[in-house]
Coordinates of C-alpha atoms in Angstrom, one line a residue:
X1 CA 50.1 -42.5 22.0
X2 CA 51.2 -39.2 20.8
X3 CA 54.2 -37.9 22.8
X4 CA 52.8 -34.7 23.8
X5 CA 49.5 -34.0 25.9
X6 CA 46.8 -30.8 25.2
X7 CA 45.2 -28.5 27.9
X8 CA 43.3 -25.7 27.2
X9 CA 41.7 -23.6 29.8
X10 CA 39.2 -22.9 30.6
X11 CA 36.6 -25.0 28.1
X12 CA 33.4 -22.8 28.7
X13 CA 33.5 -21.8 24.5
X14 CA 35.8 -24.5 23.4
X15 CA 35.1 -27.4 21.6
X16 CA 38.0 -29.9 22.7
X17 CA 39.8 -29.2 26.1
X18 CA 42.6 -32.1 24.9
X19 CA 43.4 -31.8 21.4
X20 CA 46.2 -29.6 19.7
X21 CA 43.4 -27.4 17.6
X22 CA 39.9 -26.6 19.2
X23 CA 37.3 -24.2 18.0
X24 CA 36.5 -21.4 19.5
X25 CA 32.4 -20.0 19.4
X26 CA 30.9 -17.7 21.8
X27 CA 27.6 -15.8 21.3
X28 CA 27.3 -12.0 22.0
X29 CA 23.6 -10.2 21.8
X30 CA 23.7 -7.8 18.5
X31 CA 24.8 -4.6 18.5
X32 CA 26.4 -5.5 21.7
X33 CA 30.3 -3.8 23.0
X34 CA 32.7 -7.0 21.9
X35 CA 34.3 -9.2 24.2
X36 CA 37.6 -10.3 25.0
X37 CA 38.8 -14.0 26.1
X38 CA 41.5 -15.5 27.6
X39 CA 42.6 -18.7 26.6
X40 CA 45.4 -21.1 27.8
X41 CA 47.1 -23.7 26.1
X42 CA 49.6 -26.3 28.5
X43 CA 51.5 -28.5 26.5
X44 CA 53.1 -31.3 28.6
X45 CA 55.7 -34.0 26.9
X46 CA 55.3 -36.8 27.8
X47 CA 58.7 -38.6 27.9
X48 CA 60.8 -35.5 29.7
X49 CA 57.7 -34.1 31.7
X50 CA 58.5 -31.0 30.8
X51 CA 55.4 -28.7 30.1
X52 CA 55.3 -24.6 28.1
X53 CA 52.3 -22.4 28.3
X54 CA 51.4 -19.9 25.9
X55 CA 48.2 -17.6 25.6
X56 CA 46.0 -16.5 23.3
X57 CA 43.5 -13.3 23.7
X58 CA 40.2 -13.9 21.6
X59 CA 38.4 -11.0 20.5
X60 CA 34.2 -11.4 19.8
X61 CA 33.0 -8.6 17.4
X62 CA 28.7 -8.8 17.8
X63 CA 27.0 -9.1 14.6
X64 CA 25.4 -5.9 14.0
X65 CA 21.7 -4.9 14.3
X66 CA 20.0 -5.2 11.4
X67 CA 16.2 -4.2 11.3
X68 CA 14.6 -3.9 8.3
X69 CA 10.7 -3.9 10.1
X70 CA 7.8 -4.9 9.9
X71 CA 6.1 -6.8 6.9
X72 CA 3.4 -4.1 5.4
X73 CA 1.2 -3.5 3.0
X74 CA 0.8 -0.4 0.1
X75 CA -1.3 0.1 -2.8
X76 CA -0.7 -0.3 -6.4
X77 CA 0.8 2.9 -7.6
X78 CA 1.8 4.0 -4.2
X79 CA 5.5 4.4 -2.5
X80 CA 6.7 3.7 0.9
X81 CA 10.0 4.6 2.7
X82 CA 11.8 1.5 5.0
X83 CA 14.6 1.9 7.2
X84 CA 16.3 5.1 8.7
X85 CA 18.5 6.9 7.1
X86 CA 20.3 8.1 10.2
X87 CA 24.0 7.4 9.9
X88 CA 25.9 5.0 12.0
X89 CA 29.3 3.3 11.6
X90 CA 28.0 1.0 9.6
X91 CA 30.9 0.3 6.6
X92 CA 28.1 -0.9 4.9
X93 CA 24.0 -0.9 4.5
X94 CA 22.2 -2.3 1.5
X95 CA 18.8 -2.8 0.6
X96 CA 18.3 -5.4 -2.1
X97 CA 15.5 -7.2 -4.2
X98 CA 15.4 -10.6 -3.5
X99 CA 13.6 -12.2 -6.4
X100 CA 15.6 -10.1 -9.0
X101 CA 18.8 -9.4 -6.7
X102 CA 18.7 -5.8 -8.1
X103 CA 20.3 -3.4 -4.9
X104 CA 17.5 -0.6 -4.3
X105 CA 19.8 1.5 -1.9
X106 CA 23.4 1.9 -0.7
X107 CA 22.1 3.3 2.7
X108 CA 19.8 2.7 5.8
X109 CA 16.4 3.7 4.4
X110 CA 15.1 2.7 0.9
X111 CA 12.0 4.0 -0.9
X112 CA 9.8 1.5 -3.2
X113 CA 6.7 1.9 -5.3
X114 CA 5.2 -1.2 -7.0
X115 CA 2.3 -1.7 -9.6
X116 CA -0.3 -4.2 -9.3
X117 CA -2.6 -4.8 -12.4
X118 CA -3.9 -8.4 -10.9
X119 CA -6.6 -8.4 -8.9
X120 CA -5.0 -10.7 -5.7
X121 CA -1.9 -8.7 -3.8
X122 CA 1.7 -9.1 -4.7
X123 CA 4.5 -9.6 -2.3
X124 CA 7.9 -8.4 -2.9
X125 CA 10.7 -9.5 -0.4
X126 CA 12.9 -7.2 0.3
X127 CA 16.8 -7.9 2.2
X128 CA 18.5 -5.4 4.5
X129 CA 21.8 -6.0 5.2
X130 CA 24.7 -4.5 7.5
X131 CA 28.2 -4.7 7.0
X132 CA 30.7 -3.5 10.1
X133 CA 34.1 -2.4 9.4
X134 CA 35.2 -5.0 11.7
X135 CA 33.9 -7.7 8.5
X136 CA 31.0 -8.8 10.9
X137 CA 27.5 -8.7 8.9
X138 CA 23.9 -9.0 9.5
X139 CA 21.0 -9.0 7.9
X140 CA 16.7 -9.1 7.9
X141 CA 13.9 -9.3 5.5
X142 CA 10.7 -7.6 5.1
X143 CA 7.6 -8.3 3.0
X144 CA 6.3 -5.3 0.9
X145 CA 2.6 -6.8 -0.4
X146 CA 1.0 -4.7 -3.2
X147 CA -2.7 -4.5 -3.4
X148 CA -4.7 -4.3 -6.1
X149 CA -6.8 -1.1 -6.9
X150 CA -10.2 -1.7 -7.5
X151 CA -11.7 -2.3 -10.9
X152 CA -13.1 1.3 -12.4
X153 CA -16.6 1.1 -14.2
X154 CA -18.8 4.2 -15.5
X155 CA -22.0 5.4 -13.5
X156 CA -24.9 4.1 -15.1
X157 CA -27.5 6.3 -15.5
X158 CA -31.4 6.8 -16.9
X159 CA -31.0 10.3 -18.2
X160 CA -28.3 13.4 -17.7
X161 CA -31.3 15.5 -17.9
X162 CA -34.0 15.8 -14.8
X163 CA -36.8 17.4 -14.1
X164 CA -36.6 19.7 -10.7
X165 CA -37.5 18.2 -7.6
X166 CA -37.9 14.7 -9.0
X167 CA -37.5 11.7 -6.1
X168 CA -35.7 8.3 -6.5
X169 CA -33.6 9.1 -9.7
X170 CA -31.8 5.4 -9.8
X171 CA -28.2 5.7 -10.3
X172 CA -25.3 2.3 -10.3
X173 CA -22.0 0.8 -10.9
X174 CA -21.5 -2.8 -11.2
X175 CA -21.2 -4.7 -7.9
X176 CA -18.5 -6.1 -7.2
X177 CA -17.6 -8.8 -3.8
X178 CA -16.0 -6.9 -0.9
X179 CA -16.3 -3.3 -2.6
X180 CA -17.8 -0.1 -1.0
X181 CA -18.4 2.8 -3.0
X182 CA -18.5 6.3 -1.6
X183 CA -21.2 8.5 -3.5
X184 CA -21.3 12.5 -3.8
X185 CA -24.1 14.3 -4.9
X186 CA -24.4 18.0 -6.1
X187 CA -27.9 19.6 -6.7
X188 CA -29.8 17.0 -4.5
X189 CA -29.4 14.3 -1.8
X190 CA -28.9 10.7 -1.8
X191 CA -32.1 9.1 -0.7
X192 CA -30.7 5.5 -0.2
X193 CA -28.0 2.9 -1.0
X194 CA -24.7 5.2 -0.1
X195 CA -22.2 2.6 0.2
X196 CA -23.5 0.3 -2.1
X197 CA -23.3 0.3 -6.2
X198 CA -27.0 1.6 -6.2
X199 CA -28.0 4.4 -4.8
X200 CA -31.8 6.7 -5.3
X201 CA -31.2 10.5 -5.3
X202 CA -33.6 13.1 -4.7
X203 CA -32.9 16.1 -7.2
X204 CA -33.2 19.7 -5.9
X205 CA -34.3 22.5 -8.3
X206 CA -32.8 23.8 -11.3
X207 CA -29.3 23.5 -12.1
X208 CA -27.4 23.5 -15.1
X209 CA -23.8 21.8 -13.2
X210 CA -25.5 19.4 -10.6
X211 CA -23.8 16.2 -10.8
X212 CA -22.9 12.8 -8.9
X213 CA -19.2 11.3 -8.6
X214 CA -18.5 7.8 -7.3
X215 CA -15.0 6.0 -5.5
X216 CA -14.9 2.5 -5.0
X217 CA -12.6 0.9 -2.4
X218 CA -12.0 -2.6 -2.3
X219 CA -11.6 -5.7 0.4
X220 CA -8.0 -4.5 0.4
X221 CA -8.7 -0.9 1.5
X222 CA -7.4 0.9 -1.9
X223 CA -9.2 3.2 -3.0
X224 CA -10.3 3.5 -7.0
X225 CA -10.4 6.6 -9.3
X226 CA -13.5 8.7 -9.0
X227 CA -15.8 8.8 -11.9
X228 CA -18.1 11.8 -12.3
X229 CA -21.6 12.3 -14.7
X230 CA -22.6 16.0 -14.8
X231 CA -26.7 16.4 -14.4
X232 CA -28.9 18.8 -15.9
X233 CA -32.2 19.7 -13.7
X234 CA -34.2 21.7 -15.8
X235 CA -35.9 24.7 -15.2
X236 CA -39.7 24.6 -14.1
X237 CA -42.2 24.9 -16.5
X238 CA -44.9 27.7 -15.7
X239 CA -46.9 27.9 -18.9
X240 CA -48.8 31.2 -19.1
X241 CA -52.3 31.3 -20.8
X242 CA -52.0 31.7 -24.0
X243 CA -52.3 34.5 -26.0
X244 CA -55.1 34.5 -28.7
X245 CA -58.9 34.7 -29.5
X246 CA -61.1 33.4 -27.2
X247 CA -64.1 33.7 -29.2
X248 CA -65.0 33.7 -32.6
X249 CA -67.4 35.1 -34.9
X250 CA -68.4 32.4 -37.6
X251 CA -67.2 35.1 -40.0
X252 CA -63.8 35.2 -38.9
X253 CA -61.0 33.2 -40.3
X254 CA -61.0 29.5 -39.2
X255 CA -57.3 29.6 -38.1
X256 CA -56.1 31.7 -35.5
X257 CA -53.1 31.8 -33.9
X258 CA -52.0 31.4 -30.1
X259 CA -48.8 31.7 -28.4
X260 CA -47.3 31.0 -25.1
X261 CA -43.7 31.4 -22.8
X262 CA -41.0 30.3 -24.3
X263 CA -38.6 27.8 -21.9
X264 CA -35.7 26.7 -23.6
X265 CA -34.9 23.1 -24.7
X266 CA -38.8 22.3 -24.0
X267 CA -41.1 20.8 -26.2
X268 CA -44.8 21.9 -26.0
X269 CA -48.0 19.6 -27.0
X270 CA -51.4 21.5 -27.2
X271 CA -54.9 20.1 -26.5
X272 CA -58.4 21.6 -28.0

């Protein structure tokens, strides 16, 4: 038996109350004031009786707060700011890739922009961590997922000329699962299918810039880059009678010749 005997007091965040070294853990909330212990130790010999105290004060420093927010979501191409970049007492706040451990900011807030040329979303973990003068650190992770943009294709289309007034002019993009497309028309209306890659238009009357532009978002909410035709809608034709004999005298020349209004980029076919 060894000659001396242990007491500590009191045992609520010791781990031994009869040995000569304990541990000492106590848990604070983050961010909280820190705490201060006191902690006895009796040491009693055994052979003389005789017993010495001495004390210890523990200080508990709280970890600090560290948020870095929600997980959330951005499109391929676009940027988003995380964090605040409100100072504090911090000693230290970094953000950091995790994948490529590549620090992104030396501060509380941290702007990212990501590319996507797949067509499934990317995730990109991202670590924010806090560092108090006092050595204590924290840290939290957030998920920055990277959408896809939707695949571009050109409108399809019969003709970029029309005639004026013309009704269900059929106009498309190829179809693709989950997409929407948003339609804009200038010089007529969209009869049907806005919303879908089809859509009819009815044409309005002459117009030399008339034209119909198309945006496709996709499952994932991103939206695509417009694509635009520029339409035509001719003029109306309003032949005139034309001008030449109406009669003829068997003694007059067997060819005569007769003329009409001239519209441009209009071909003309003439009947007997």
């Amino acid at each position: 038996m060894d000659r001396y005997a242990y007491e500590w007091s009191p045992t609520t965040y010791l781990s031994n109350r009869n040995t000569a070294r304990v541990s000492f853990r106590k848990s604070i909330p983050d961010g909280s004031n820190f705490t201060i212990d006191t902690v006895v130790l009796n040491v009693i010999d055994r052979i003389t009786g005789c017993q010495k105290k001495d004390t210890v004060f523990v200080t508990t420093n709280s970890k600090p707060i560290a948020d870095a927010g929600r997980d959330t979501a951005i499109c391929s191409g676009d940027s988003i700011t995380l964090g605040n970049a409100v100072g504090t007492t911090d000693r230290i706040r970094r953000w950091t890739d995790l994948e490529t451990g590549r620090v992104l900011s030396e501060g509380g807030s941290v702007t990212v922009s990501y590319t996507n040329t797949s067509q499934v979303p990317d995730t990109t973990k991202l670590v924010f961590e806090v560092i108090l003068g006092n050595g204590c650190t924290n840290y939290d992770t957030v998920n920055v997922i990277t959408n896809p943009r939707p695949l571009q294709y050109p409108v399809e289309f019969p003709s970029l000329r029309v005639c004026p007034d013309v009704l269900g002019v059929s106009y498309s993009v190829p179809n693709n699962a989950g997409y929407t497309y948003n339609w804009q028309v200038r010089g007529g209306t969209i009869a049907t299918g806005q919303g879908t890659s089809n859509i009819t238009v009815n044409w309005g009357s002459a117009l030399e810039n008339a034209g119909i532009s198309v945006v496709p978002t996709n499952q994932y909410g991103c939206l695509g880059t417009k694509d635009s035709i520029i339409i035509t809608i001719n003029e109306r034709l309003k032949p005139t009678t034309a001008d030449g004999a109406s009669r003829l005298c068997t003694s007059e020349p067997l060819v005569q010749t007769y003329t009409t209004g001239f519209t441009a980029n209009s071909t003309y076919t003439w009947f007997t």
